[in-house]
Tab-separated table of C-alpha atoms in Angstrom:
chain	number	residue	atom	x	y	z
A	1	MET	CA	212.310	253.634	89.718
A	2	LYS	CA	209.122	251.444	88.308
A	3	LEU	CA	209.538	247.691	88.021
A	4	LYS	CA	210.823	246.461	84.558
A	5	LEU	CA	211.032	242.634	84.059
A	6	THR	CA	211.970	240.593	81.144
A	7	GLY	CA	210.915	237.178	79.879
A	8	LYS	CA	214.248	236.242	79.998
A	9	GLU	CA	214.073	236.757	84.138
A	10	LEU	CA	210.739	234.658	84.024
A	11	ARG	CA	211.539	231.931	82.063
A	12	ALA	CA	214.762	231.387	84.539
A	13	ILE	CA	212.559	230.896	87.267
A	14	GLY	CA	210.362	228.455	85.634
A	15	TYR	CA	207.867	230.099	83.660
A	16	PRO	CA	206.953	228.605	80.367
A	17	GLU	CA	207.207	229.677	76.905
A	18	GLY	CA	203.990	231.076	75.833
A	19	PRO	CA	201.419	233.865	76.486
A	20	VAL	CA	201.803	233.586	80.232
A	21	VAL	CA	205.375	235.367	80.044
A	22	SER	CA	204.091	238.537	78.721
A	23	ILE	CA	200.737	238.660	80.384
A	24	ALA	CA	202.839	237.889	83.825
A	25	MET	CA	205.114	240.957	82.721
A	26	ASN	CA	202.169	243.380	82.055
A	27	VAL	CA	200.412	242.214	85.136
A	28	MET	CA	203.217	243.140	87.645
A	29	GLU	CA	204.633	245.992	85.698
A	30	LYS	CA	201.146	247.655	85.813
A	31	ASN	CA	199.955	246.506	89.407
A	32	TYR	CA	203.158	245.919	91.387
A	33	LYS	CA	205.252	248.987	90.064
A	34	HIS	CA	206.436	250.109	93.115
A	35	HIS	CA	207.819	246.863	94.261
A	36	THR	CA	211.408	245.818	94.103
A	37	LYS	CA	212.273	243.520	91.458
A	38	GLU	CA	213.264	240.911	94.438
A	39	GLU	CA	209.672	241.412	95.772
A	40	ALA	CA	207.943	240.976	92.097
A	41	MET	CA	209.905	237.697	91.718
A	42	GLU	CA	209.102	236.103	94.960
A	43	ILE	CA	205.284	237.100	94.015
A	44	LEU	CA	205.506	235.199	90.607
A	45	LYS	CA	207.390	232.356	91.890
A	46	ALA	CA	204.572	231.746	94.443
A	47	VAL	CA	201.898	231.729	91.752
A	48	LEU	CA	203.975	229.735	89.431
A	49	ALA	CA	203.980	227.139	92.801
A	50	ALA	CA	200.682	227.021	93.672
A	51	PRO	CA	198.470	228.829	90.643
A	52	ILE	CA	195.095	227.476	91.874
A	53	GLU	CA	195.442	229.400	94.944
A	54	TYR	CA	195.574	232.644	92.832
A	55	ALA	CA	192.641	231.758	90.472
A	56	ASN	CA	190.385	234.039	92.025
A	57	ASP	CA	192.922	236.742	92.942
A	58	ALA	CA	191.801	240.387	92.018
A	59	VAL	CA	195.052	240.914	90.406
A	60	LEU	CA	197.131	237.612	89.757
A	61	ALA	CA	194.583	235.480	88.547
A	62	LEU	CA	195.076	236.480	84.981
A	63	ILE	CA	198.679	234.799	85.507
A	64	ALA	CA	197.097	232.007	87.425
A	65	GLN	CA	194.846	230.704	84.730
A	66	GLN	CA	197.455	230.737	82.100
A	67	LEU	CA	199.300	228.261	84.234
A	68	ILE	CA	196.481	226.202	85.643
A	69	VAL	CA	195.892	223.342	83.341
A	70	LYS	CA	192.591	223.362	81.764
A	71	GLU	CA	190.321	220.513	82.532
A	72	LYS	CA	189.189	218.636	79.512
A	73	THR	CA	185.447	219.368	78.349
A	74	ALA	CA	185.233	215.651	77.371
A	75	THR	CA	185.495	214.586	80.892
A	76	ALA	CA	182.153	214.184	82.264
A	77	GLU	CA	181.678	215.622	85.717
A	78	THR	CA	181.499	213.229	88.710
A	79	PRO	CA	178.664	213.859	90.857
A	80	LEU	CA	178.671	214.080	94.861
A	81	ASN	CA	176.695	211.694	96.684
A	82	GLU	CA	173.296	213.377	97.905
A	83	THR	CA	174.292	212.380	101.652
A	84	GLY	CA	177.605	212.415	102.918
A	85	ILE	CA	179.042	209.644	105.240
A	86	GLU	CA	178.951	210.449	109.088
A	87	TYR	CA	182.061	211.926	110.701
A	88	ASN	CA	182.776	213.184	114.147
A	89	VAL	CA	183.392	216.700	114.884
A	90	PHE	CA	185.827	217.660	118.111
A	91	GLY	CA	185.193	221.072	119.562
A	92	ALA	CA	182.526	222.326	117.257
A	93	LYS	CA	182.071	225.474	118.978
A	94	HIS	CA	185.579	226.578	118.339
A	95	ILE	CA	185.258	225.727	114.667
A	96	GLU	CA	184.334	228.353	111.861
A	97	GLU	CA	181.198	227.639	109.551
A	98	GLY	CA	183.722	227.696	106.550
A	99	ALA	CA	185.452	224.575	107.823
A	100	LEU	CA	182.261	223.023	108.821
A	101	LEU	CA	180.699	223.230	105.484
A	102	GLN	CA	184.083	222.240	103.692
A	103	MET	CA	183.997	219.071	105.676
A	104	GLN	CA	180.309	218.563	104.763
A	105	THR	CA	181.198	218.595	101.180
A	106	ALA	CA	184.340	216.318	101.458
A	107	ALA	CA	181.707	213.754	103.121
A	108	LYS	CA	180.108	213.377	100.021
A	109	LEU	CA	182.527	212.575	98.008
A	110	PRO	CA	182.074	209.124	96.029
A	111	VAL	CA	185.540	207.691	97.561
A	112	ALA	CA	185.091	208.990	101.087
A	113	VAL	CA	185.170	205.894	103.611
A	114	ALA	CA	185.421	207.935	106.890
A	115	GLY	CA	186.126	211.197	108.515
A	116	ALA	CA	186.803	213.648	111.454
A	117	LEU	CA	187.184	217.359	112.309
A	118	MET	CA	189.804	218.289	114.672
A	119	PRO	CA	189.200	221.131	117.428
A	120	ASP	CA	191.526	223.345	115.731
A	121	ALA	CA	190.216	223.257	112.177
A	122	HIS	CA	189.862	226.472	109.972
A	123	HIS	CA	188.861	227.233	106.502
A	124	GLY	CA	191.340	225.981	103.963
A	125	TYR	CA	191.502	225.066	100.236
A	126	GLY	CA	189.486	221.522	99.374
A	127	LEU	CA	189.841	219.617	102.850
A	128	PRO	CA	189.707	222.238	105.869
A	129	ILE	CA	192.850	222.635	107.857
A	130	GLY	CA	191.982	219.867	110.609
A	131	GLY	CA	190.310	217.923	107.949
A	132	VAL	CA	190.805	213.911	108.257
A	133	LEU	CA	189.226	211.783	105.501
A	134	ALA	CA	189.858	208.192	104.560
A	135	THR	CA	189.007	207.263	101.275
A	136	ASP	CA	188.772	204.190	99.150
A	137	ASN	CA	191.928	203.832	96.566
A	138	ALA	CA	192.127	207.354	96.381
A	139	ILE	CA	194.541	209.857	96.787
A	140	ILE	CA	193.489	213.638	96.692
A	141	PRO	CA	196.548	216.013	96.441
A	142	TYR	CA	194.848	219.081	98.250
A	143	ALA	CA	193.795	216.957	101.190
A	144	VAL	CA	197.194	216.533	101.698
A	145	GLY	CA	197.729	220.121	101.132
A	146	VAL	CA	200.658	222.368	99.510
A	147	ASP	CA	203.331	222.023	102.142
A	148	ILE	CA	203.394	218.147	102.074
A	149	GLY	CA	204.866	216.591	105.228
A	150	CYS	CA	205.028	219.731	107.209
A	151	ARG	CA	206.205	218.632	110.789
A	152	MET	CA	206.758	219.391	114.568
A	153	CYS	CA	210.182	218.013	115.583
A	154	LEU	CA	211.117	218.506	119.207
A	155	SER	CA	214.999	217.983	120.428
A	156	ILE	CA	215.169	217.644	124.559
A	157	PHE	CA	218.451	218.620	126.212
A	158	ALA	CA	219.850	218.375	129.500
A	159	ILE	CA	220.196	221.840	130.227
A	160	ASN	CA	218.812	223.817	133.232
A	161	PRO	CA	216.436	226.084	131.507
A	162	ASP	CA	217.501	229.125	133.589
A	163	GLU	CA	220.362	228.939	131.061
A	164	LEU	CA	217.918	230.269	128.345
A	165	LYS	CA	217.969	233.828	130.371
A	166	LYS	CA	221.379	233.814	131.421
A	167	ARG	CA	222.556	232.947	128.045
A	168	GLU	CA	220.049	234.391	125.904
A	169	ALA	CA	222.238	236.057	123.739
A	170	ASN	CA	224.133	232.841	122.954
A	171	PHE	CA	220.872	230.923	122.015
A	172	GLN	CA	219.794	233.839	119.921
A	173	ARG	CA	223.044	233.769	118.106
A	174	GLU	CA	222.932	229.762	117.130
A	175	LEU	CA	219.216	230.267	116.005
A	176	VAL	CA	219.953	232.862	113.659
A	177	ALA	CA	223.498	231.341	112.469
A	178	ASN	CA	221.959	227.937	111.961
A	179	THR	CA	218.601	228.332	110.374
A	180	LEU	CA	217.035	230.076	107.564
A	181	PHE	CA	213.769	232.143	107.085
A	182	GLY	CA	211.782	233.594	104.052
A	183	ALA	CA	209.831	232.912	101.009
A	184	GLY	CA	212.221	231.148	98.363
A	185	ARG	CA	215.418	231.209	100.541
A	186	GLU	CA	218.218	229.154	99.671
A	187	PHE	CA	221.572	228.316	101.398
A	188	SER	CA	225.113	229.329	99.642
A	189	GLU	CA	226.814	226.566	101.755
A	190	ARG	CA	224.802	223.670	101.170
A	191	SER	CA	224.209	220.707	103.555
A	192	GLY	CA	224.017	217.059	102.098
A	193	HIS	CA	221.602	214.396	103.374
A	194	GLU	CA	220.841	210.705	101.835
A	195	VAL	CA	217.138	211.933	100.959
A	196	LEU	CA	218.847	214.185	97.926
A	197	ASP	CA	220.034	210.878	96.148
A	198	ARG	CA	216.653	209.043	96.165
A	199	THR	CA	215.961	207.526	92.935
A	200	GLU	CA	212.495	209.225	92.633
A	201	PHE	CA	214.214	212.180	91.610
A	202	LYS	CA	215.515	210.099	88.454
A	203	ASP	CA	212.558	207.732	88.153
A	204	ILE	CA	209.851	210.528	87.934
A	205	HIS	CA	210.189	212.993	85.087
A	206	PHE	CA	208.443	215.900	86.957
A	207	LEU	CA	210.944	215.555	89.977
A	208	GLN	CA	214.142	215.976	87.962
A	209	SER	CA	214.286	219.625	88.002
A	210	LEU	CA	213.540	220.061	91.388
A	211	GLN	CA	216.329	218.078	92.785
A	212	HIS	CA	218.684	220.955	92.769
A	213	LYS	CA	216.207	223.530	94.433
A	214	ALA	CA	215.629	220.849	97.123
A	215	LEU	CA	219.455	220.635	97.796
A	216	LYS	CA	219.718	224.470	98.230
A	217	GLN	CA	216.849	224.681	100.440
A	218	LEU	CA	217.774	221.697	102.764
A	219	GLY	CA	217.763	222.822	106.362
A	220	SER	CA	215.484	226.168	105.819
A	221	SER	CA	212.221	226.971	107.193
A	222	GLY	CA	210.383	229.227	104.454
A	223	SER	CA	207.941	231.644	105.864
A	224	GLY	CA	204.288	231.934	107.523
A	225	ASN	CA	203.594	230.162	110.785
A	226	HIS	CA	207.104	228.162	110.527
A	227	PHE	CA	209.404	228.533	113.366
A	228	VAL	CA	212.701	227.323	115.079
A	229	GLU	CA	212.872	228.072	118.830
A	230	PHE	CA	214.331	227.540	121.990
A	231	GLY	CA	212.143	226.807	125.351
A	232	LYS	CA	211.596	225.170	128.780
A	233	VAL	CA	210.485	221.595	128.552
A	234	GLU	CA	208.389	220.038	131.286
A	235	ILE	CA	208.145	216.424	131.529
A	236	THR	CA	205.137	215.586	133.697
A	237	ASP	CA	204.197	211.992	133.360
A	238	ALA	CA	206.967	209.597	134.611
A	239	ASP	CA	205.699	206.500	132.501
A	240	ASN	CA	206.908	208.197	129.186
A	241	ALA	CA	208.370	206.378	126.329
A	242	MET	CA	211.368	208.689	126.312
A	243	ASN	CA	212.608	207.558	129.532
A	244	LEU	CA	212.979	210.903	130.893
A	245	PRO	CA	212.522	211.773	134.629
A	246	VAL	CA	209.967	214.022	135.353
A	247	GLY	CA	211.439	217.341	135.507
A	248	ASN	CA	212.503	220.396	133.307
A	249	TYR	CA	214.723	220.612	130.316
A	250	VAL	CA	215.597	222.878	127.364
A	251	GLY	CA	213.960	222.078	124.279
A	252	LEU	CA	214.364	222.836	120.648
A	253	LEU	CA	211.258	222.895	118.692
A	254	SER	CA	211.110	223.346	115.026
A	255	HIS	CA	207.649	223.893	112.804
A	256	SER	CA	208.062	223.650	108.620
A	257	GLY	CA	207.679	221.481	105.642
A	258	SER	CA	208.858	220.484	102.485
A	259	ARG	CA	209.496	223.931	101.104
A	260	GLY	CA	209.723	224.462	97.230
A	261	LEU	CA	209.950	220.913	96.538
A	262	GLY	CA	206.359	220.098	98.354
A	263	ALA	CA	204.620	223.123	96.831
A	264	ASN	CA	205.527	221.786	93.121
A	265	ILE	CA	204.499	218.501	93.789
A	266	ALA	CA	201.111	219.681	94.859
A	267	ASN	CA	200.418	222.079	92.335
A	268	HIS	CA	201.286	219.600	89.671
A	269	TYR	CA	199.713	216.814	90.387
A	270	THR	CA	196.447	218.854	91.884
A	271	GLN	CA	196.077	219.942	88.273
A	272	ILE	CA	196.237	216.404	86.786
A	273	ALA	CA	193.749	215.207	89.408
A	274	MET	CA	191.358	218.415	88.628
A	275	GLN	CA	191.845	217.230	84.740
A	276	LYS	CA	191.190	213.697	85.522
A	277	THR	CA	188.374	213.883	88.035
A	278	VAL	CA	186.117	216.986	87.369
A	279	LEU	CA	183.853	217.558	90.524
A	280	PRO	CA	181.023	220.063	90.987
A	281	LYS	CA	182.650	223.869	91.696
A	282	GLU	CA	182.121	223.370	95.276
A	283	ALA	CA	184.202	220.332	95.460
A	284	LYS	CA	186.607	220.924	92.789
A	285	HIS	CA	189.699	221.034	94.821
A	286	LEU	CA	189.012	217.533	96.237
A	287	ALA	CA	189.764	216.107	92.987
A	288	TRP	CA	191.448	212.600	93.102
A	289	LEU	CA	193.755	210.287	91.309
A	290	GLY	CA	193.175	206.508	91.850
A	291	LEU	CA	196.355	204.591	93.370
A	292	ASP	CA	195.756	202.130	90.527
A	293	THR	CA	196.672	204.712	88.012
A	294	GLU	CA	200.091	205.832	86.920
A	295	GLU	CA	199.544	209.409	88.166
A	296	GLY	CA	198.354	208.285	91.236
A	297	LEU	CA	201.195	206.197	91.854
A	298	GLU	CA	203.581	208.970	91.078
A	299	TYR	CA	201.669	211.361	93.289
A	300	TRP	CA	202.270	208.896	96.429
A	301	LEU	CA	205.871	208.242	95.763
A	302	ALA	CA	206.605	212.066	95.149
A	303	MET	CA	204.470	213.106	98.261
A	304	ASN	CA	206.287	210.338	100.425
A	305	LEU	CA	209.499	211.486	99.229
A	306	ALA	CA	208.737	215.412	99.936
A	307	GLY	CA	207.735	214.093	103.372
A	308	ASP	CA	211.094	212.424	104.036
A	309	TYR	CA	212.597	215.826	102.511
A	310	ALA	CA	210.996	217.796	105.095
A	311	SER	CA	212.100	215.629	108.079
A	312	ALA	CA	215.686	216.058	106.501
A	313	CYS	CA	215.474	219.564	106.905
A	314	HIS	CA	214.269	219.105	110.692
A	315	HIS	CA	217.011	217.032	111.149
A	316	THR	CA	219.296	219.251	109.598
A	317	ILE	CA	218.584	222.152	111.610
A	318	HIS	CA	218.459	220.195	114.768
A	319	ALA	CA	221.943	218.626	114.172
A	320	LYS	CA	223.411	222.023	113.328
A	321	ILE	CA	222.298	223.850	116.420
A	322	ALA	CA	223.087	220.837	118.815
A	323	LYS	CA	226.494	220.928	117.527
A	324	ALA	CA	226.775	224.565	118.059
A	325	ILE	CA	225.772	224.543	121.595
A	326	GLY	CA	227.872	221.383	122.313
A	327	GLU	CA	225.146	219.228	123.657
A	328	LYS	CA	223.239	215.842	122.140
A	329	PRO	CA	219.911	215.306	122.617
A	330	LEU	CA	218.234	213.197	125.227
A	331	ALA	CA	215.424	212.673	123.145
A	332	MET	CA	213.616	213.737	120.164
A	333	VAL	CA	209.938	214.028	119.289
A	334	GLU	CA	208.624	214.237	115.648
A	335	ASN	CA	205.327	214.218	113.908
A	336	HIS	CA	203.756	215.586	110.816
A	337	HIS	CA	200.756	216.764	108.946
A	338	ASN	CA	199.621	217.317	105.595
A	339	PHE	CA	200.047	213.789	104.535
A	340	ALA	CA	198.255	210.460	103.837
A	341	TRP	CA	198.699	207.255	105.021
A	342	LYS	CA	197.444	203.458	104.000
A	343	GLU	CA	196.063	202.569	107.521
A	344	LEU	CA	193.229	199.964	108.161
A	345	TYR	CA	189.720	201.328	109.115
A	346	GLU	CA	187.241	198.301	110.433
A	347	GLY	CA	189.438	195.827	108.466
A	348	LYS	CA	190.137	197.332	105.366
A	349	GLU	CA	193.033	199.248	103.814
A	350	VAL	CA	192.289	202.780	103.196
A	351	ILE	CA	193.945	206.059	102.399
A	352	VAL	CA	194.110	208.409	105.486
A	353	HIS	CA	194.516	212.100	104.494
A	354	ARG	CA	195.223	214.388	107.407
A	355	LYS	CA	195.564	217.814	106.518
A	356	GLY	CA	196.486	219.852	109.585
A	357	ALA	CA	195.807	217.030	111.649
A	358	THR	CA	198.427	214.488	113.083
A	359	PRO	CA	198.473	211.009	113.870
A	360	ALA	CA	197.539	209.873	117.374
A	361	GLY	CA	197.464	206.234	116.931
A	362	LYS	CA	198.017	204.210	120.398
A	363	ASP	CA	200.964	205.180	122.030
A	364	VAL	CA	202.047	207.505	118.829
A	365	LEU	CA	204.119	210.272	120.418
A	366	GLY	CA	203.513	214.134	119.113
A	367	ILE	CA	203.798	217.544	119.878
A	368	ILE	CA	200.862	220.082	119.433
A	369	PRO	CA	202.261	223.731	119.651
A	370	GLY	CA	200.248	226.730	120.843
A	371	SER	CA	201.430	229.897	119.714
A	372	MET	CA	204.681	232.134	120.240
A	373	THR	CA	203.629	232.749	123.911
A	374	ALA	CA	201.506	229.614	124.586
A	375	PRO	CA	202.648	226.250	125.747
A	376	GLY	CA	202.761	223.433	123.357
A	377	PHE	CA	202.077	220.100	124.665
A	378	ILE	CA	203.897	216.568	124.212
A	379	VAL	CA	201.433	213.984	123.779
A	380	LYS	CA	200.688	210.493	123.644
A	381	GLY	CA	198.010	208.874	121.095
A	382	LYS	CA	194.996	206.880	122.596
A	383	GLY	CA	194.156	205.219	119.105
A	384	GLU	CA	190.751	206.623	119.201
A	385	THR	CA	188.699	204.974	116.217
A	386	ALA	CA	186.027	207.989	116.344
A	387	SER	CA	188.946	210.484	115.186
A	388	ILE	CA	190.463	207.895	112.820
A	389	ASN	CA	193.565	207.815	115.166
A	390	SER	CA	194.013	211.558	114.939
A	391	ALA	CA	194.299	214.661	116.801
A	392	SER	CA	194.769	218.608	116.048
A	393	HIS	CA	198.073	219.713	114.700
A	394	GLY	CA	198.051	222.904	116.880
A	395	ALA	CA	195.843	225.365	118.399
A	396	GLY	CA	194.678	226.619	114.904
A	397	ARG	CA	193.812	229.923	113.691
A	398	LYS	CA	190.822	232.488	114.669
A	399	MET	CA	191.901	235.458	112.519
A	400	SER	CA	192.899	235.207	108.986
A	401	ARG	CA	196.201	236.929	108.162
A	402	SER	CA	194.734	239.943	106.682
A	403	LYS	CA	192.222	240.361	109.987
A	404	ALA	CA	195.233	239.927	112.159
A	405	LEU	CA	197.009	242.697	110.079
A	406	ALA	CA	194.183	245.087	110.603
A	407	ASN	CA	193.311	244.452	114.090
A	408	ILE	CA	196.467	243.896	116.100
A	409	THR	CA	199.086	246.465	117.056
A	410	GLN	CA	202.804	245.941	117.546
A	411	GLU	CA	202.339	247.694	121.056
A	412	ALA	CA	199.941	244.751	121.856
A	413	LEU	CA	202.550	242.272	120.642
A	414	ARG	CA	205.073	243.521	122.525
A	415	LYS	CA	203.329	243.580	125.858
A	416	GLU	CA	202.305	239.971	125.244
A	417	LEU	CA	205.845	239.081	124.378
A	418	LYS	CA	206.828	240.915	127.483
A	419	ASP	CA	204.365	239.532	129.745
A	420	HIS	CA	205.416	236.039	128.676
A	421	GLY	CA	209.261	236.479	128.724
A	422	VAL	CA	209.746	235.642	125.263
A	423	LYS	CA	211.997	236.929	122.924
A	424	LEU	CA	211.106	237.033	119.346
A	425	ILE	CA	213.479	237.396	116.342
A	426	GLY	CA	211.363	238.199	113.190
A	427	GLY	CA	207.748	237.387	113.217
A	428	GLY	CA	204.701	239.301	112.314
A	429	LEU	CA	201.262	240.692	113.499
A	430	ASP	CA	199.642	238.018	111.047
A	431	GLU	CA	201.574	235.476	113.833
A	432	ALA	CA	200.749	237.035	116.873
A	433	PRO	CA	199.289	235.073	119.608
A	434	PHE	CA	195.932	236.751	119.211
A	435	ALA	CA	195.303	235.307	115.847
A	436	TYR	CA	195.050	232.006	117.292
A	437	LYS	CA	192.568	229.831	119.050
A	438	ASP	CA	193.294	229.103	122.926
A	439	ILE	CA	195.801	226.163	122.881
A	440	HIS	CA	194.199	225.156	126.529
A	441	GLU	CA	190.545	225.001	124.784
A	442	VAL	CA	191.498	222.934	122.010
A	443	MET	CA	193.486	220.393	124.332
A	444	GLN	CA	190.392	220.079	126.476
A	445	CYS	CA	188.344	219.005	123.375
A	446	GLN	CA	190.780	215.961	122.498
A	447	THR	CA	191.104	214.491	126.116
A	448	THR	CA	190.020	211.280	124.516
A	449	LEU	CA	192.507	211.438	121.642
A	450	VAL	CA	195.832	212.207	123.688
A	451	ASP	CA	197.454	211.818	126.959
A	452	VAL	CA	199.530	214.674	127.969
A	453	LEU	CA	203.254	213.627	128.593
A	454	GLY	CA	204.918	217.246	129.100
A	455	LYS	CA	204.848	220.778	127.948
A	456	PHE	CA	206.954	223.323	125.905
A	457	TYR	CA	206.983	226.708	126.950
A	458	PRO	CA	208.652	229.066	124.421
A	459	ALA	CA	211.687	231.140	125.327
A	460	ILE	CA	213.409	232.352	122.286
A	461	VAL	CA	211.574	232.246	119.039
A	462	GLN	CA	212.626	232.722	115.504
A	463	MET	CA	210.387	233.248	112.453
A	464	ASP	CA	210.295	234.923	109.094
A	465	GLY	CA	211.079	238.700	109.469
A	466	THR	CA	209.726	239.832	106.279
A	467	ASP	CA	207.128	242.493	106.533
A	468	PRO	CA	203.937	240.521	105.584
A	469	ARG	CA	202.250	243.884	104.323
A	470	LYS	CA	204.580	243.638	101.240
A	471	HIS	CA	202.482	240.624	100.119
A	472	ARG	CA	199.007	241.927	101.063
A	473	LYS	CA	197.732	241.496	97.521
A	474	ARG	CA	199.418	237.713	97.501
A	475	ALA	CA	196.911	234.991	98.744
A	476	THR	CA	199.128	233.637	101.472
A	477	VAL	CA	199.029	230.162	102.463
A	478	MET	CA	197.504	229.552	105.755
A	479	ASP	CA	199.087	227.237	108.138
A	480	GLY	CA	198.123	223.533	107.698
A	481	GLU	CA	197.813	224.073	103.709
């Protein structure tokens, strides 16, 4: 049966009245006629959430262009500086040219004060993933990214890691029962949290319509490179702020962000920024909002709300699973990326954007993951000014999703999982370990930025199980975006 959509269905998921509805129906029915209605609606939701990312898509650009707020022709283009600010690059030999070029462009912004590029960096939208940029009284929505406040959260339990194999079925069951993966997925039984009662949902008009969706998605993880996994924690530094003796434990590690709430905030305020600050083509996604403007202040409040919501999602997941296994964590480590902070740099307050990079100020704790078979590292920041108190947020991709799908086989993935004794629930070839850089090489490039307190070795990993090939026409958001 061929795909058939109605205007009512599109408006129900948030499409505005106007030509975009009929255009979207025609595009989908012509180009996705063999997809199910559910698959088509997920694609349409993705375009609606972040139309800028589909502006150059061979098929979906017709829809995206209708959704993007047109720049006012009366607004004069703001030129870039001829020479950019100086910035430090960590692990340059592991970073693709596209990311280096993007950082060079960001360094030429008139509002740029300082910058750095982390060893896990790769090409993104606007600021490269792994990019750190400090600005003067300016917030850049796309230097924060689409998945606002995306983070890592690790709970450490007083359980012998041998139990992960002995009771693998039990641990696997609790992962599946207490987490939810997939684009647009929502819970039927909902959890409550004080973040959902925040006044920003009432005070900022744009956020009012997002509150209900945030409620339904609280505690979910989404798709892409997001995961929830059990593994072995190995504490190697006796002088750790967690006050844990050197030894082995069971850890629960999660990675996800602010779901639909963050994506909608990013898209909305990026459009406003691009309208207010018109930049040359190569820098257009780096449009900023002044923090002394109504729109800039609104975004700042909405961004912080999304970050707190992402944290609430993790705490909900961890609380549910801890209760299910009958344990209380001895310690928890949490850090986030895709965010902006007000910090002091050379005695002056600046806005530090970390897109796919994490805070590594003096004694700040964090967890830097590898891949589904490579270890993650529990770290303590050294407060290195050269990196603007930052470190990497993971290993970083060395293959795009499409390249990974074209070059990695299921057989190779199965062998890799077996060799490392990892049980995978869901997950696709686009997230196979081969698609990522060597985490050991990445860590070697940032020994001046962090001290290693311990490691996390994945054992039972859950990710989105949707076949990524169904969405090959869709521009998938890379990690760190």
